[in-house]
mmCIF file of C-alpha atoms in Angstrom:
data_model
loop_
_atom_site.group_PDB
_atom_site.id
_atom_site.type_symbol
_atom_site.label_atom_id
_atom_site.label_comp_id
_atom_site.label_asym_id
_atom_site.label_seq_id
_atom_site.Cartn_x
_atom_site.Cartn_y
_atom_site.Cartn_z
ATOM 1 C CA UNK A 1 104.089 135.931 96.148
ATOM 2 C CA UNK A 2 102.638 135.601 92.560
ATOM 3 C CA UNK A 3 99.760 133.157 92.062
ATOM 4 C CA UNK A 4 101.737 131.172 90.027
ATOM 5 C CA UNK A 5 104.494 130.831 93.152
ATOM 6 C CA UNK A 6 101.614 129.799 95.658
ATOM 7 C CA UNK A 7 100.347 126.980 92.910
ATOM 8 C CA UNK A 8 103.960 126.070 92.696
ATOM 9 C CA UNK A 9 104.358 125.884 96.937
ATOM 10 C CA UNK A 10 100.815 123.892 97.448
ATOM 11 C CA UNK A 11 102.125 121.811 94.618
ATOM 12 C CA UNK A 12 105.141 120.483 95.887
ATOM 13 C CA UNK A 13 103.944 120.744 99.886
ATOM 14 C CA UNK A 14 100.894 117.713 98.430
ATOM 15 C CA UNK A 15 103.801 115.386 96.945
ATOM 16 C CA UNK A 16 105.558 115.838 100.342
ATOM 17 C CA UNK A 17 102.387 114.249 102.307
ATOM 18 C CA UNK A 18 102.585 110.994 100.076
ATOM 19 C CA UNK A 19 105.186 108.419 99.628
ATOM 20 C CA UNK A 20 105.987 108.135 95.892
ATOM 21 C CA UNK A 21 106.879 105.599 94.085
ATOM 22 C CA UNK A 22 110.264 105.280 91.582
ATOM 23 C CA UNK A 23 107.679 104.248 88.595
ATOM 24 C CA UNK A 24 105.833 107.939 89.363
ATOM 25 C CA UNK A 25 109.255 109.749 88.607
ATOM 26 C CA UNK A 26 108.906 108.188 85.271
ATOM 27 C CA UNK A 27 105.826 109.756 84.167
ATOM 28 C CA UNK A 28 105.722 112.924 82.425
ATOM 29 C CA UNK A 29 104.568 115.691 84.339
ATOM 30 C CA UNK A 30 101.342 116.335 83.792
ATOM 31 C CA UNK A 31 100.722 112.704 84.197
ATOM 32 C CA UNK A 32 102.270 112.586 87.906
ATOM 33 C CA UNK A 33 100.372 115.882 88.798
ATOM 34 C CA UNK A 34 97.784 113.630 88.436
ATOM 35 C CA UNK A 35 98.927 110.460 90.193
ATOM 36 C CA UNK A 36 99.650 112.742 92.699
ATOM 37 C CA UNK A 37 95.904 114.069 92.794
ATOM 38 C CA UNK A 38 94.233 110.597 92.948
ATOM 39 C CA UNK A 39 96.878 110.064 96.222
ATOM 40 C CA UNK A 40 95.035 112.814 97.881
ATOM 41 C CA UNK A 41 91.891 112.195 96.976
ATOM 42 C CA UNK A 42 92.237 108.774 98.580
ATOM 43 C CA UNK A 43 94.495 110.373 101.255
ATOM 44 C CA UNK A 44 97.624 107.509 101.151
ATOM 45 C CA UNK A 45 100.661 107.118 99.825
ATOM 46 C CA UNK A 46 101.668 105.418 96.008
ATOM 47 C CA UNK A 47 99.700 101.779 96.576
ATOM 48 C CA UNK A 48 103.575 100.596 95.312
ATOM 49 C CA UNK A 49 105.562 102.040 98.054
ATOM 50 C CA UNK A 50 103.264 100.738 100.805
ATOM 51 C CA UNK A 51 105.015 97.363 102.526
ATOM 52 C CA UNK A 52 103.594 93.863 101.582
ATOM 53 C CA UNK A 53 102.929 93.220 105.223
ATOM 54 C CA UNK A 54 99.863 95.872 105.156
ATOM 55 C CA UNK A 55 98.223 94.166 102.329
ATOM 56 C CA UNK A 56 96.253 90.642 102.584
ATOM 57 C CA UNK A 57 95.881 87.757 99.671
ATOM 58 C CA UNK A 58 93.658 85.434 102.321
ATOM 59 C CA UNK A 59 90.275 84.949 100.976
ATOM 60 C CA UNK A 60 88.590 85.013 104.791
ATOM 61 C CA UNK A 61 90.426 88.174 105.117
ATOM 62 C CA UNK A 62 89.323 89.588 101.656
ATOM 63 C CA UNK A 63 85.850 89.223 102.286
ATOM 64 C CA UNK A 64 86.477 90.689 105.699
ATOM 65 C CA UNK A 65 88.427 93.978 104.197
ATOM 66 C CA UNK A 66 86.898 94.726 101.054
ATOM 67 C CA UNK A 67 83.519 96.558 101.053
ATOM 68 C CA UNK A 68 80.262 95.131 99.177
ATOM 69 C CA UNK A 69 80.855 95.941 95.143
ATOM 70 C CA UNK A 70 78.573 95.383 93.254
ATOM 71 C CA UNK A 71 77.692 95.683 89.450
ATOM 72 C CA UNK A 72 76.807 99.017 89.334
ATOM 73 C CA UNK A 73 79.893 100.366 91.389
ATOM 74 C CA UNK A 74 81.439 98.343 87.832
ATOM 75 C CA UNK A 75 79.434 100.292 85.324
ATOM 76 C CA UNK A 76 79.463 103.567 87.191
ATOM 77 C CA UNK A 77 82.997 103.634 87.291
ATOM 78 C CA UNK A 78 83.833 102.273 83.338
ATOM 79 C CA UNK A 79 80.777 103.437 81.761
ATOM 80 C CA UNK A 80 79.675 106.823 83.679
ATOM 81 C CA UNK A 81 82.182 107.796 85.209
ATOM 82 C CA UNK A 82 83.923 111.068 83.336
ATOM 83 C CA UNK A 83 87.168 111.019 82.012
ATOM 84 C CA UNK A 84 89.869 113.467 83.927
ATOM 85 C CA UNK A 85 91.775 114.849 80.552
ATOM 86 C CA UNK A 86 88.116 114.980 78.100
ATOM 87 C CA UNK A 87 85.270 115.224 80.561
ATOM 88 C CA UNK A 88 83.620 112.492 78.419
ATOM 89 C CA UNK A 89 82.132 109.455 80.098
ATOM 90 C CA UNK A 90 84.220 106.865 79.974
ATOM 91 C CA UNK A 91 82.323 104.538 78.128
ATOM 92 C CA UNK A 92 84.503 101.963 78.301
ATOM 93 C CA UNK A 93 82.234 98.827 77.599
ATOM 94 C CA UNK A 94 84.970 96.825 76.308
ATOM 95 C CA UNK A 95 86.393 96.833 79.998
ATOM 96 C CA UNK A 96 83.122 95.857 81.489
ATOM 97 C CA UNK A 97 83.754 91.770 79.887
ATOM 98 C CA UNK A 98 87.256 91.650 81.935
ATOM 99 C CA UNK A 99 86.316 89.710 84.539
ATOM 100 C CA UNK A 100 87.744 87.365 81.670
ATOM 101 C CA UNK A 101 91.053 88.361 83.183
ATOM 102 C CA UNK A 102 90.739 87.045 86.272
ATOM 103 C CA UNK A 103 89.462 83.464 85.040
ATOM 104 C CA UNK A 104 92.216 83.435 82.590
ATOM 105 C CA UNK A 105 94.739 80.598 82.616
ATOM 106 C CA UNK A 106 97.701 82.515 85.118
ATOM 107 C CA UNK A 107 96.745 85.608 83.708
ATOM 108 C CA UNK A 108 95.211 87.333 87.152
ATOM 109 C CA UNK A 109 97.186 86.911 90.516
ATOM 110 C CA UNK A 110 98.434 88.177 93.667
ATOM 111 C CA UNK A 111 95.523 89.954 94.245
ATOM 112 C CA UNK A 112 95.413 92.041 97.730
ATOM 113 C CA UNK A 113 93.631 93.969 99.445
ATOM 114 C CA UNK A 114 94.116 96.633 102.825
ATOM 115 C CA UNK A 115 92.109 98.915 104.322
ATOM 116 C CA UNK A 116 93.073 102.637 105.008
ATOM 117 C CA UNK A 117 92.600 104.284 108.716
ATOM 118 C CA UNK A 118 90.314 106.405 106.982
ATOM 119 C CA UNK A 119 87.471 103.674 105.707
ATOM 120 C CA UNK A 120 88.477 103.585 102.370
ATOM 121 C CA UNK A 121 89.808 100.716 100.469
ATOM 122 C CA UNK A 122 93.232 99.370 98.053
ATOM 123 C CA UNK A 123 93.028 96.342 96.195
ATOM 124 C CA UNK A 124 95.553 95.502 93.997
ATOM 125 C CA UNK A 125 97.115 92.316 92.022
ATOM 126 C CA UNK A 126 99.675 91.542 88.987
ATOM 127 C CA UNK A 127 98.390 90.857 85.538
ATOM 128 C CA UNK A 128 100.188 88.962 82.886
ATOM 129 C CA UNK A 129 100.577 90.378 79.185
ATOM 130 C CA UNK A 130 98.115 88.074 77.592
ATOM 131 C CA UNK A 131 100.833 87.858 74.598
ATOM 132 C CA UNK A 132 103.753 88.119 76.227
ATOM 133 C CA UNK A 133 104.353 86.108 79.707
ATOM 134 C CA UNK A 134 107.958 87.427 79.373
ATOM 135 C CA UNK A 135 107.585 90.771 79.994
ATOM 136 C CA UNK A 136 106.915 92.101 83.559
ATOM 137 C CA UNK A 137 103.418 91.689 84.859
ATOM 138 C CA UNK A 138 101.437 94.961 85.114
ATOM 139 C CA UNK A 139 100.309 96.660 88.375
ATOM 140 C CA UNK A 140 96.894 97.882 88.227
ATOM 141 C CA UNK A 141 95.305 99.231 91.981
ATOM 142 C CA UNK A 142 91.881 100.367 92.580
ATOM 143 C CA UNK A 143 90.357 102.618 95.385
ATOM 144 C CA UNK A 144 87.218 101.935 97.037
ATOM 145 C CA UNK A 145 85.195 103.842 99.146
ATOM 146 C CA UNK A 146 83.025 102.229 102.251
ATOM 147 C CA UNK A 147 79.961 102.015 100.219
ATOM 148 C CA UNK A 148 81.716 99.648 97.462
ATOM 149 C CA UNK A 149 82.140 102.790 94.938
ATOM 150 C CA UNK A 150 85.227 103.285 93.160
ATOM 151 C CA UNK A 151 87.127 106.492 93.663
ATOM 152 C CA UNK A 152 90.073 106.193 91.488
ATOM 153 C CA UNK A 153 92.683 103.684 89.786
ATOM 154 C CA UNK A 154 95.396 103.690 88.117
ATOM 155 C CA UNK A 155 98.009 100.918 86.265
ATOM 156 C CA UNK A 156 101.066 100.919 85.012
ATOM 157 C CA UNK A 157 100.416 99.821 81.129
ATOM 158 C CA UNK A 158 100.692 101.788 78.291
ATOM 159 C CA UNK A 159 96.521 102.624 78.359
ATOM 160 C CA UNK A 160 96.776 103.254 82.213
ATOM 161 C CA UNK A 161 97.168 106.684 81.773
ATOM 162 C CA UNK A 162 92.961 107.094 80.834
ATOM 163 C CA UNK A 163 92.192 105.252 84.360
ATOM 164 C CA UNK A 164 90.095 102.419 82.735
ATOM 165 C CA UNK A 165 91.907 99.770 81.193
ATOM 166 C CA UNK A 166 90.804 95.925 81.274
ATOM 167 C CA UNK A 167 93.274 95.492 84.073
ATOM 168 C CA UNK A 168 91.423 97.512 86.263
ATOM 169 C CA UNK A 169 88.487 96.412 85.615
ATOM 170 C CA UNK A 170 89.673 92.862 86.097
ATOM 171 C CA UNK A 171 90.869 94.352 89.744
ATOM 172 C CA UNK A 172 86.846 96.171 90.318
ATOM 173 C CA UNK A 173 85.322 92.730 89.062
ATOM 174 C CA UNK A 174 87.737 90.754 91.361
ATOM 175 C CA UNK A 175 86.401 92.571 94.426
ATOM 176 C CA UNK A 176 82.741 92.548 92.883
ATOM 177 C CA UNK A 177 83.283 88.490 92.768
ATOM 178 C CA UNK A 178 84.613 88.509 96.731
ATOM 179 C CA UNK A 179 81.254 90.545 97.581
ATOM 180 C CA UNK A 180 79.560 87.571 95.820
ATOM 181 C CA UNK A 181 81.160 84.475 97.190
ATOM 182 C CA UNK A 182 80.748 85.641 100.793
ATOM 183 C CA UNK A 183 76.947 86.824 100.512
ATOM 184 C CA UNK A 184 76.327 83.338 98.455
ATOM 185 C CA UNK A 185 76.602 80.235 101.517
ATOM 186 C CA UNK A 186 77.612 77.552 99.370
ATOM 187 C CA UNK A 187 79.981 79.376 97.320
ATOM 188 C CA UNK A 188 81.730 80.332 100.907
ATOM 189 C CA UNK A 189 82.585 77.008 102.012
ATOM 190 C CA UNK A 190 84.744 76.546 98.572
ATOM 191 C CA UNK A 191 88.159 78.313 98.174
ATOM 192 C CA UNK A 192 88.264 81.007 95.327
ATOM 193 C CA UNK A 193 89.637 78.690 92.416
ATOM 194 C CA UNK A 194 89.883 82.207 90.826
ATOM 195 C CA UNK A 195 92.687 83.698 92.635
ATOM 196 C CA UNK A 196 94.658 80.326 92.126
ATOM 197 C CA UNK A 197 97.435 80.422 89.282
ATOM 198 C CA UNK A 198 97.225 78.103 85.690
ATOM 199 C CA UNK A 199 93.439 77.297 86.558
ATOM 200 C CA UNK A 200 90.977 78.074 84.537
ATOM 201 C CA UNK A 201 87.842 76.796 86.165
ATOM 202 C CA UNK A 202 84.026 77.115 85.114
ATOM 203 C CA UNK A 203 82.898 78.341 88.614
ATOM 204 C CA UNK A 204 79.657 80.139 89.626
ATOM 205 C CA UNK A 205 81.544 82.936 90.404
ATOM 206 C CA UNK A 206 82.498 83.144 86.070
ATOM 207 C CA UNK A 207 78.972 82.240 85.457
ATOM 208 C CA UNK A 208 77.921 85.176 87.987
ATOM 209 C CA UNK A 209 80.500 87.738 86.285
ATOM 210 C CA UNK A 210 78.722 86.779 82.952
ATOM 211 C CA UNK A 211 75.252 86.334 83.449
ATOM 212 C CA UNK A 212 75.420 89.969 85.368
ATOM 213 C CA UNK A 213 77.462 91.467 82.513
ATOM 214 C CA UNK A 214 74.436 90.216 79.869
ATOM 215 C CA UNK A 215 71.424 91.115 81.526
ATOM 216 C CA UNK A 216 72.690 94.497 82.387
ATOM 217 C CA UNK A 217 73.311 95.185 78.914
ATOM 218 C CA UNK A 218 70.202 93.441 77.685
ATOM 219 C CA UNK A 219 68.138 95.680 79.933
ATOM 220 C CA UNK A 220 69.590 98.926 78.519
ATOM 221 C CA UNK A 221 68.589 97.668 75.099
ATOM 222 C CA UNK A 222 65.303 97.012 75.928
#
C-alpha cells in the first residue's frame, strides 16, 4: 500500500468515528479535512448533529457545566493563538470588543452549553446578522478544555473558515461572563439579563466585559 493509500484509509477511517453534519458536506475539501481535525482533537461528533436534549440553556446549569474562563483564555485564543492555514497569530483584536454581541438588542441567543465524557467542554448559541434579521442566524461553537482554555471553534459565516470571527468570540466572552456572575455573590442572585432576547441592559456583567477589555489593552501599551 502506497503512502498516499494509507493517508487516504486513516483519512476516511477519522470521519467514520464522528457524526457529521449536512452543513460539513458543503465545505470544500480542504476546509472539511479540517472540520474534521478540530472533531478529533476535541474527540466528539459535529456540535450540529448532537441532540438538543444533551445541551443546557439554564443559567444554574451553565455555571455548573462550563469551566472558569477567564480573560486571558479570550486573548490567548484571538490574539496568540496561531492561525491553522498561515501560522501567524491570530491577532484578531477586533474580535476581542464582541462581547458587544451578546449585549446587543436580540442579536446573541440560545446559548448552550454540555459537557463531554472526556472533561472537555461545547458551548454554543445562534447569532443574528446585525444587518440582516432575515437571513438565518449563524452557528458559531466553541471548545473548552477543563482549565477554561479554548481548543478550537468554528462557525458557519462566511469568515468562519479562519476560526476567529466576532461570533466566536461573542460565544468565548459569553462563557467568560458565566465564570463571572457565579464567582461575583450579588451578581448570582440576579438572572443573566444577557442571555434574554430584545434586551439590551447596562449590567455589571457589560461593564465587566469592558472594563477587562480596556485595562488589558492599556497595560500592553504601557
Amino acid at each position: 500500500m502506497s503512502s498516499e493509500d494509507a493517508e487516504d484509509l486513516l483519512h476516511d477511517s477519522v470521519i467514520e468515528l464522528f457524526d457529521l453534519s449536512d452543513y460539513s458536506s458543503t465545505l470544500p475539501n480542504d476546509a472539511k479535512e479540517r472540520y474534521v481535525a478540530k472533531l478529533n482533537e476535541v474527540q466528539c461528533d459535529c456540535p450540529y448533529v448532537i441532540e438538543n436534549e444533551y445541551w443546557t440553556s439554564s443559567t444554574q446549569e451553565l455555571e455548573t457545566i462550563l469551566p472558569s474562563v477567564e480573560f486571558g483564555d479570550v486573548w490567548n485564543y484571538l490574539v496568540y493563538r496561531k492561525q491553522f492555514y498561515t501560522g501567524n497569530d491570530m491577532n484578531n483584536y477586533k474580535s476581542c470588543k464582541s462581547y458587544e454581541i451578546i449585549f446587543g438588542d436580540g442579536l446573541f441567543f440560545e446559548f448552550k452549553a454540555l459537557k463531554l465524557t472526556n472533561n472537555n467542554f461545547l458551548a454554543k448559541a445562534k447569532v443574528h446578522h446585525s444587518m440582516a434579521f432575515s437571513l438565518p442566524p449563524l452557528r458559531p461553537w466553541v471548545a473548552f478544555n477543563p482549565a477554561g482554555g479554548v481548543i478550537t471553534a468554528h462557525c458557519d459565516c462566511i469568515a468562519g473558515l479562519g476560526e476567529c470571527c466576532s461570533h466566536v468570540g461573542a460565544i468565548i466572552f459569553g462563557a467568560l461572563v458565566v465564570n463571572a456572575q457565579k464567582t461575583t455573590l450579588t451578581v448570582t442572585d440576579q438572572p443573566m439579563k444577557w442571555l434574554r432576547k430584545s434586551v439590551k441592559p447596562v449590567t455589571y456583567s457589560y461593564l465587566y466585559c469592558v472594563n477587562t477589555v480596556t485595562n488589558f489593552i492599556v497595560s500592553l501599551n504601557s
